[in-house]
CSV table of C-alpha atoms and ligand atoms in Angstrom, one decimal:
chain,number,residue,atom,x,y,z
A,1,UNK,CA,0.0,0.0,0.0
A,2,UNK,CA,1.3,3.4,-1.0
A,3,UNK,CA,0.4,6.3,1.4
A,4,UNK,CA,0.8,10.0,0.6
A,5,UNK,CA,1.7,11.9,3.7
A,6,UNK,CA,1.0,15.6,4.2
A,7,UNK,CA,2.4,17.6,7.1
A,8,UNK,CA,1.5,21.3,7.5
A,9,UNK,CA,1.0,21.8,11.3
A,10,UNK,CA,3.5,24.6,11.7
A,11,UNK,CA,6.3,26.1,9.6
A,12,UNK,CA,7.3,23.2,7.4
A,13,UNK,CA,5.5,21.8,4.5
A,14,UNK,CA,6.4,18.1,4.3
A,15,UNK,CA,5.2,15.6,1.6
A,16,UNK,CA,6.2,12.0,1.4
A,17,UNK,CA,5.2,8.7,-0.2
A,18,UNK,CA,5.6,5.6,1.9
A,19,UNK,CA,5.1,2.1,0.6
A,20,UNK,CA,4.3,-0.6,3.2
A,21,UNK,CA,6.3,-3.1,1.1
A,22,UNK,CA,9.3,-1.0,-0.1
A,23,UNK,CA,9.6,1.6,2.6
A,24,UNK,CA,10.0,5.4,2.1
A,25,UNK,CA,9.9,6.0,-1.6
A,26,UNK,CA,10.5,9.8,-1.6
A,27,UNK,CA,10.0,12.8,0.6
A,28,UNK,CA,10.3,16.5,0.2
A,29,UNK,CA,10.3,19.4,2.6
A,30,UNK,CA,10.0,23.2,2.4
A,31,UNK,CA,11.0,25.0,5.5
A,32,UNK,CA,9.6,28.5,6.2
A,33,UNK,CA,12.3,29.3,8.7
A,34,UNK,CA,13.8,32.1,6.5
A,35,UNK,CA,10.4,33.7,6.0
A,36,UNK,CA,9.6,33.8,9.7
A,37,UNK,CA,13.1,34.7,10.8
A,38,UNK,CA,12.7,38.4,10.7
A,39,UNK,CA,9.7,38.1,13.1
A,40,UNK,CA,11.6,36.0,15.6
A,41,UNK,CA,9.0,33.2,15.5
A,42,UNK,CA,6.2,31.7,13.3
A,43,UNK,CA,3.6,34.1,12.0
A,44,UNK,CA,0.5,31.8,11.6
A,45,UNK,CA,-1.1,33.6,8.6
A,46,UNK,CA,2.1,33.7,6.6
A,47,UNK,CA,2.6,30.0,7.4
A,48,UNK,CA,-0.9,29.1,6.1
A,49,UNK,CA,-0.4,31.0,2.9
A,50,UNK,CA,3.0,29.4,2.3
A,51,UNK,CA,1.7,25.9,2.8
A,52,UNK,CA,-0.9,26.6,0.1
A,53,UNK,CA,1.9,27.7,-2.3
A,54,UNK,CA,4.2,24.7,-1.6
A,55,UNK,CA,2.0,21.7,-1.1
A,56,UNK,CA,1.1,20.7,-4.6
A,57,UNK,CA,4.5,21.4,-6.2
A,58,UNK,CA,6.1,19.3,-3.5
A,59,UNK,CA,3.6,16.6,-4.1
A,60,UNK,CA,4.4,16.5,-7.8
A,61,UNK,CA,8.1,16.4,-6.9
A,62,UNK,CA,7.7,13.5,-4.5
A,63,UNK,CA,5.6,11.5,-7.0
A,64,UNK,CA,8.2,12.2,-9.8
A,65,UNK,CA,11.1,11.1,-7.5
A,66,UNK,CA,9.2,7.9,-6.6
A,67,UNK,CA,8.5,7.2,-10.3
A,68,UNK,CA,4.8,7.3,-9.5
A,69,UNK,CA,1.7,9.1,-10.5
A,70,UNK,CA,-1.5,10.1,-8.6
A,71,UNK,CA,-3.0,6.8,-9.8
A,72,UNK,CA,-0.5,4.8,-7.7
A,73,UNK,CA,-1.5,6.2,-4.4
A,74,UNK,CA,-3.7,3.9,-2.2
A,75,UNK,CA,-4.4,6.2,0.7
A,76,UNK,CA,-3.7,9.7,2.0
A,77,UNK,CA,-2.6,10.7,5.5
A,78,UNK,CA,-2.5,14.3,6.8
A,79,UNK,CA,-1.6,16.0,10.1
A,80,UNK,CA,-4.9,16.6,11.8
A,81,UNK,CA,-3.4,18.2,14.8
A,82,UNK,CA,-2.2,19.6,17.1
A,83,UNK,CA,-0.8,22.7,15.5
A,84,UNK,CA,-1.8,26.1,14.0
A,85,UNK,CA,-5.4,25.9,12.9
A,86,UNK,CA,-4.9,27.7,9.5
A,87,UNK,CA,-1.9,25.7,8.7
A,88,UNK,CA,-3.6,22.4,9.5
A,89,UNK,CA,-6.6,23.4,7.4
A,90,UNK,CA,-4.3,23.6,4.3
A,91,UNK,CA,-3.2,20.0,4.7
A,92,UNK,CA,-6.6,18.8,5.6
A,93,UNK,CA,-8.2,20.5,2.6
A,94,UNK,CA,-5.7,19.1,0.1
A,95,UNK,CA,-5.9,15.6,1.6
A,96,UNK,CA,-9.7,15.6,1.5
A,97,UNK,CA,-9.7,17.1,-2.0
A,98,UNK,CA,-7.4,14.5,-3.4
A,99,UNK,CA,-9.3,11.8,-1.5
A,100,UNK,CA,-12.6,12.8,-3.2
A,101,UNK,CA,-11.0,13.3,-6.6
A,102,UNK,CA,-9.1,10.0,-6.6
A,103,UNK,CA,-11.7,8.1,-4.5
A,104,UNK,CA,-9.1,7.2,-1.9
A,105,UNK,CA,-9.3,6.7,1.9
A,106,UNK,CA,-8.1,9.6,4.0
A,107,UNK,CA,-6.8,9.5,7.5
A,108,UNK,CA,-6.0,12.3,9.9
A,109,UNK,CA,-2.8,11.6,11.9
A,110,UNK,CA,-1.8,13.0,15.3
A,111,UNK,CA,1.4,15.0,14.7
A,112,UNK,CA,3.1,13.6,17.9
A,113,UNK,CA,2.2,10.0,16.9
A,114,UNK,CA,4.1,10.8,13.7
A,115,UNK,CA,7.2,11.9,15.7
A,116,UNK,CA,6.7,8.9,18.1
A,117,UNK,CA,6.8,6.3,15.3
A,118,UNK,CA,9.4,8.0,13.2
A,119,UNK,CA,12.3,5.9,14.6
A,120,UNK,CA,10.6,2.9,13.0
A,121,UNK,CA,11.7,4.5,9.7
A,122,UNK,CA,15.3,3.9,10.7
A,123,UNK,CA,17.4,0.8,10.4
A,124,UNK,CA,17.7,-1.0,12.8
A,125,UNK,CA,14.1,-0.2,14.0
A,126,UNK,CA,13.1,-0.7,17.6
A,127,UNK,CA,10.6,-3.3,18.6
A,128,UNK,CA,7.7,-2.6,20.8
A,129,UNK,CA,7.4,-2.0,23.7
A,130,UNK,CA,9.7,1.0,24.3
A,131,UNK,CA,10.1,4.2,26.3
A,132,UNK,CA,9.8,7.3,24.1
A,133,UNK,CA,11.3,10.6,24.9
A,134,UNK,CA,9.4,13.1,22.8
A,135,UNK,CA,11.2,16.4,22.6
A,136,UNK,CA,9.9,19.0,20.1
A,137,UNK,CA,9.3,22.7,20.0
A,138,UNK,CA,5.9,22.3,21.6
A,139,UNK,CA,6.2,19.1,23.7
A,140,UNK,CA,8.4,17.3,26.2
A,141,UNK,CA,7.0,13.9,27.2
A,142,UNK,CA,8.1,10.5,28.3
A,143,UNK,CA,5.7,7.9,27.0
A,144,UNK,CA,5.4,4.1,27.5
A,145,UNK,CA,4.7,2.8,24.0
A,146,UNK,CA,3.3,-0.7,23.8
A,147,UNK,CA,2.3,-0.6,20.1
A,148,UNK,CA,0.7,1.6,17.5
A,149,UNK,CA,-1.9,3.7,19.3
A,150,UNK,CA,-1.1,2.3,22.7
A,151,UNK,CA,0.6,5.2,24.5
A,152,UNK,CA,0.8,5.9,28.2
A,153,UNK,CA,2.1,9.2,29.4
A,154,UNK,CA,4.6,8.9,32.2
A,155,UNK,CA,5.7,12.5,32.5
A,156,UNK,CA,5.7,15.8,30.7
A,157,UNK,CA,6.8,19.4,31.1
A,158,UNK,CA,4.9,21.6,33.5
A,159,UNK,CA,5.8,24.7,31.5
A,160,UNK,CA,8.1,25.3,28.5
A,161,UNK,CA,9.0,22.5,26.1
A,162,UNK,CA,12.7,21.5,25.7
A,163,UNK,CA,12.7,22.9,22.1
A,164,UNK,CA,11.0,26.1,23.4
A,165,UNK,CA,13.8,26.5,26.0
A,166,UNK,CA,16.4,26.2,23.2
A,167,UNK,CA,14.5,28.7,21.1
A,168,UNK,CA,14.0,31.2,24.0
A,169,UNK,CA,17.7,30.8,25.1
A,170,UNK,CA,18.7,31.6,21.5
A,171,UNK,CA,16.6,34.7,21.5
A,172,UNK,CA,18.1,35.9,24.8
A,173,UNK,CA,21.6,35.3,23.4
A,174,UNK,CA,20.8,37.2,20.2
A,175,UNK,CA,20.8,34.1,18.0
A,176,UNK,CA,18.4,33.4,15.2
A,177,UNK,CA,15.3,31.2,15.0
A,178,UNK,CA,14.9,28.3,15.3
A,179,UNK,CA,17.2,28.3,18.3
A,180,UNK,CA,18.2,24.6,18.8
A,181,UNK,CA,20.8,24.4,16.1
A,182,UNK,CA,22.0,27.9,16.7
A,183,UNK,CA,22.5,27.3,20.5
A,184,UNK,CA,24.2,24.0,19.7
A,185,UNK,CA,26.6,25.7,17.3
A,186,UNK,CA,27.5,28.5,19.6
A,187,UNK,CA,27.9,26.0,22.5
A,188,UNK,CA,30.6,24.2,20.6
A,189,UNK,CA,33.0,27.1,21.2
A,190,UNK,CA,32.0,27.6,24.9
A,191,UNK,CA,32.9,26.2,28.2
A,192,UNK,CA,29.9,24.3,29.6
A,193,UNK,CA,31.3,24.3,33.1
A,194,UNK,CA,32.2,28.0,33.4
A,195,UNK,CA,28.7,28.9,34.8
A,196,UNK,CA,26.6,26.5,36.8
A,197,UNK,CA,23.0,26.6,35.6
A,198,UNK,CA,20.1,24.8,37.4
A,199,UNK,CA,18.8,21.3,36.5
A,200,UNK,CA,15.2,21.9,37.2
A,201,UNK,CA,13.3,18.9,38.7
A,202,UNK,CA,16.1,16.5,38.0
A,203,UNK,CA,15.7,15.0,41.4
A,204,UNK,CA,12.0,15.6,41.8
A,205,UNK,CA,11.3,11.8,42.0
A,206,UNK,CA,8.8,11.9,39.2
A,207,UNK,CA,9.1,12.0,35.4
A,208,UNK,CA,7.9,15.6,34.9
A,209,UNK,CA,10.0,18.4,33.5
A,210,UNK,CA,10.3,22.1,33.9
A,211,UNK,CA,12.3,24.4,31.7
A,212,UNK,CA,11.1,27.9,32.4
A,213,UNK,CA,13.4,28.4,35.4
A,214,UNK,CA,16.4,27.4,33.3
A,215,UNK,CA,15.5,30.1,30.8
A,216,UNK,CA,15.2,32.7,33.6
A,217,UNK,CA,18.6,31.6,34.8
A,218,UNK,CA,20.0,32.2,31.4
A,219,UNK,CA,18.5,35.7,31.3
A,220,UNK,CA,19.9,36.6,34.7
A,221,UNK,CA,23.3,35.2,33.8
A,222,UNK,CA,23.4,37.1,30.5
A,223,UNK,CA,22.6,40.3,32.2
A,224,UNK,CA,25.3,39.7,34.8
A,225,UNK,CA,28.0,38.3,32.6
A,226,UNK,CA,27.6,40.4,29.5
A,227,UNK,CA,27.6,39.6,25.8
A,228,UNK,CA,31.2,38.1,25.8
A,229,UNK,CA,29.9,35.2,27.9
A,230,UNK,CA,27.3,34.0,25.3
A,231,UNK,CA,29.2,30.9,24.1
A,232,UNK,CA,29.8,29.8,27.7
A,233,UNK,CA,26.2,30.4,28.6
A,234,UNK,CA,25.0,28.5,25.5
A,235,UNK,CA,27.2,25.6,26.4
A,236,UNK,CA,26.1,25.7,30.1
A,237,UNK,CA,22.4,25.8,29.1
A,238,UNK,CA,22.8,22.9,26.6
A,239,UNK,CA,24.5,20.7,29.2
A,240,UNK,CA,21.9,21.5,31.8
A,241,UNK,CA,19.1,20.6,29.4
A,242,UNK,CA,20.8,17.4,28.3
A,243,UNK,CA,21.5,16.4,31.9
A,244,UNK,CA,17.7,16.7,32.7
A,245,UNK,CA,16.5,15.0,29.5
A,246,UNK,CA,19.0,12.1,29.9
A,247,UNK,CA,18.4,11.8,33.7
A,248,UNK,CA,14.7,11.5,33.3
A,249,UNK,CA,14.9,9.1,30.4
A,250,UNK,CA,17.1,6.8,32.6
A,251,UNK,CA,14.6,7.0,35.4
A,252,UNK,CA,11.8,6.1,33.0
A,253,UNK,CA,13.7,3.0,31.8
A,254,UNK,CA,14.3,2.0,35.4
A,255,UNK,CA,10.6,2.5,36.4
A,256,UNK,CA,9.3,0.5,33.5
A,257,UNK,CA,12.0,-2.2,33.5
A,258,UNK,CA,12.3,-1.7,29.7
A,259,UNK,CA,15.6,-1.7,27.9
A,260,UNK,CA,14.7,0.2,24.7
A,261,UNK,CA,14.6,4.0,24.5
A,262,UNK,CA,13.4,5.9,21.5
A,263,UNK,CA,14.1,9.6,21.0
A,264,UNK,CA,11.9,11.6,18.7
A,265,UNK,CA,11.2,15.3,17.9
A,266,UNK,CA,13.4,18.2,16.8
A,267,UNK,CA,15.5,18.3,20.0
A,268,UNK,CA,16.4,14.6,19.2
A,269,UNK,CA,18.7,16.1,16.5
A,270,UNK,CA,20.9,17.6,19.3
A,271,UNK,CA,24.3,15.9,19.1
A,272,UNK,CA,25.2,16.3,22.8
A,273,UNK,CA,21.9,14.6,23.8
A,274,UNK,CA,22.7,11.8,21.4
A,275,UNK,CA,26.3,11.4,22.6
A,276,UNK,CA,25.1,11.3,26.2
A,277,UNK,CA,22.3,8.8,25.6
A,278,UNK,CA,24.6,6.6,23.5
A,279,UNK,CA,27.2,6.6,26.2
A,280,UNK,CA,24.6,5.8,28.9
A,281,UNK,CA,23.2,3.0,26.7
A,282,UNK,CA,26.5,1.2,26.3
A,283,UNK,CA,27.4,1.7,30.0
A,284,UNK,CA,24.0,0.5,31.3
A,285,UNK,CA,23.1,-2.1,28.6
A,286,UNK,CA,20.0,-0.6,27.0
A,287,UNK,CA,19.4,0.3,23.4
A,288,UNK,CA,18.6,3.7,22.1
A,289,UNK,CA,17.0,4.5,18.7
A,290,UNK,CA,16.6,7.8,16.8
A,291,UNK,CA,14.8,8.7,13.6
A,292,UNK,CA,17.1,9.3,10.6
A,293,UNK,CA,18.5,12.8,11.3
A,294,UNK,CA,16.6,14.4,8.4
A,295,UNK,CA,13.3,13.1,10.0
A,296,UNK,CA,13.9,14.4,13.5
A,297,UNK,CA,12.2,17.7,12.8
A,298,UNK,CA,8.8,18.0,11.1
A,299,UNK,CA,8.4,16.1,7.9
A,300,UNK,CA,5.9,14.3,5.7
A,301,UNK,CA,7.5,10.9,6.0
A,302,UNK,CA,6.5,10.4,9.6
A,303,UNK,CA,2.9,11.3,8.7
A,304,UNK,CA,2.8,9.0,5.7
A,305,UNK,CA,4.3,6.2,7.9
A,306,UNK,CA,1.9,6.7,10.9
A,307,UNK,CA,-1.0,6.9,8.4
A,308,UNK,CA,0.2,3.6,6.8
A,309,UNK,CA,0.3,2.0,10.3
A,310,UNK,CA,-3.3,3.1,10.9
A,311,UNK,CA,-4.5,1.9,7.5
A,312,UNK,CA,-2.7,-1.4,8.0
A,313,UNK,CA,-4.2,-2.1,11.4
A,314,UNK,CA,-7.8,-1.1,10.7
A,315,UNK,CA,-10.0,1.2,8.7
A,316,UNK,CA,-9.3,4.7,10.1
A,317,UNK,CA,-11.7,5.5,12.9
A,318,UNK,CA,-12.4,9.0,11.6
A,319,UNK,CA,-11.6,9.8,8.0
A,320,UNK,CA,-13.8,12.8,7.9
A,321,UNK,CA,-12.5,16.2,7.1
A,322,UNK,CA,-11.4,17.9,10.2
A,323,UNK,CA,-8.6,19.5,12.2
A,324,UNK,CA,-7.8,19.3,15.9
A,325,UNK,CA,-5.5,22.3,16.8
A,326,UNK,CA,-5.5,21.0,20.4
A,327,UNK,CA,-5.3,17.3,20.7
A,328,UNK,CA,-3.9,15.2,23.6
A,329,UNK,CA,-1.9,12.2,22.5
A,330,UNK,CA,-3.3,10.1,25.3
A,331,UNK,CA,-6.8,10.5,23.6
A,332,UNK,CA,-5.6,8.3,20.8
A,333,UNK,CA,-6.8,4.7,20.7
A,334,UNK,CA,-5.0,1.7,19.3
A,335,UNK,CA,-6.4,0.6,15.9
A,336,UNK,CA,-8.8,-2.4,16.5
B,1,KG4,O1,9.7,18.5,16.2
B,1,KG4,P1,9.9,19.8,15.7
B,1,KG4,O2,10.5,20.0,14.3
B,1,KG4,O3,8.7,20.7,15.7
B,1,KG4,C1,7.6,20.6,16.6
B,1,KG4,O4,6.8,19.7,16.4
B,1,KG4,O5,7.7,21.4,17.6
B,1,KG4,O6,10.9,20.5,16.7
B,1,KG4,C2,11.4,21.8,16.6
B,1,KG4,C3,12.2,22.2,17.8
B,1,KG4,C4,12.7,23.6,17.8
B,1,KG4,O7,12.4,24.1,19.1
B,1,KG4,C5,14.2,23.6,17.6
B,1,KG4,O8,14.8,24.6,18.2
B,1,KG4,C6,14.5,22.2,18.1
B,1,KG4,O9,13.5,21.4,17.8
B,1,KG4,N1,15.8,21.7,17.6
B,1,KG4,C7,16.9,21.5,18.3
B,1,KG4,C8,17.9,21.1,17.4
B,1,KG4,N2,17.3,21.0,16.1
B,1,KG4,C9,16.0,21.4,16.3
B,1,KG4,N3,17.1,21.6,19.6
B,1,KG4,C10,18.4,21.3,20.0
B,1,KG4,N4,19.4,20.9,19.2
B,1,KG4,C11,19.2,20.8,17.9
B,1,KG4,N5,20.2,20.4,17.1
B,2,ZN,ZN1,6.9,18.4,15.3
């Protein structure tokens, strides 16, 4: 079965074609980062308009690269939520329009389920069950994943998401948007141990996170130490964030008795986080899995794949046109 995936929840238009027999056939992405950069964040109306401009040309590109035509598609998956309402509507409209025109089934996919299952697009792929650390611009969660649609939340952030903390730190340090890669780059030339930043909730005894205090600490430090200290502050911040994310992930593995950890979402692209988790994995004897680097941040491939999983397990529960800008992952049900 060949599934066309459409991602348009935020500032990236992602289109992909996934074949349940042959794997990912092609994927294409247009990032709006440059367009939003001068505003310091995503402008929703600009995002929607750009998705409209990009989606069909990207779809043509993906089909051409896969050596396919519209007639080869067997089903369509689109990001139904959570995300920006206007941006989601673009993907939902195109998916529904194509579905009606081509007489194909359409399924709305939860964006975070896309992230959560994206490590299954890598080789080797993790087997169920596993613990998932979901770290994106909007979410920071530890989940127990027993199978497709079978997710149990073990802990989450009480305030800012990890990616948001990177983005806000970047802003405070005068770096561009998105902040994650910019902070990581600057941190490479800094001394992570020069300033001691807090590790919020690292020893709280539960699996929840908090990042807003870390951001405030960065602000205070920047005001005190001045602009010359930026690289050291970036390095100190990154190390503190990684300490917390790694520490809580280890605690989740211990609590569940599982020995597989899956890391997904944009912050999963962070090299220091990967180095730390890889080192802990070989020291403690668990396995850690990541999506292919290009599929860490938002993309169409993870939506095509999650859609294919839903089609494969059962007819989609709700194929009707619709978006869900606010949608809790724990509301998802496993396909029957
Ligand atoms: O998953 P994603 O593309 O979008 C959401 O669904 O939110 O994640 C984007 C987030 C941004 O906050 C970005 O700063 C962060 O991922 N990010 C990183 C890195 N690359 C992207 N954070 C730390 N290090 C990176 N290398
Ligand atoms: Zn995302």
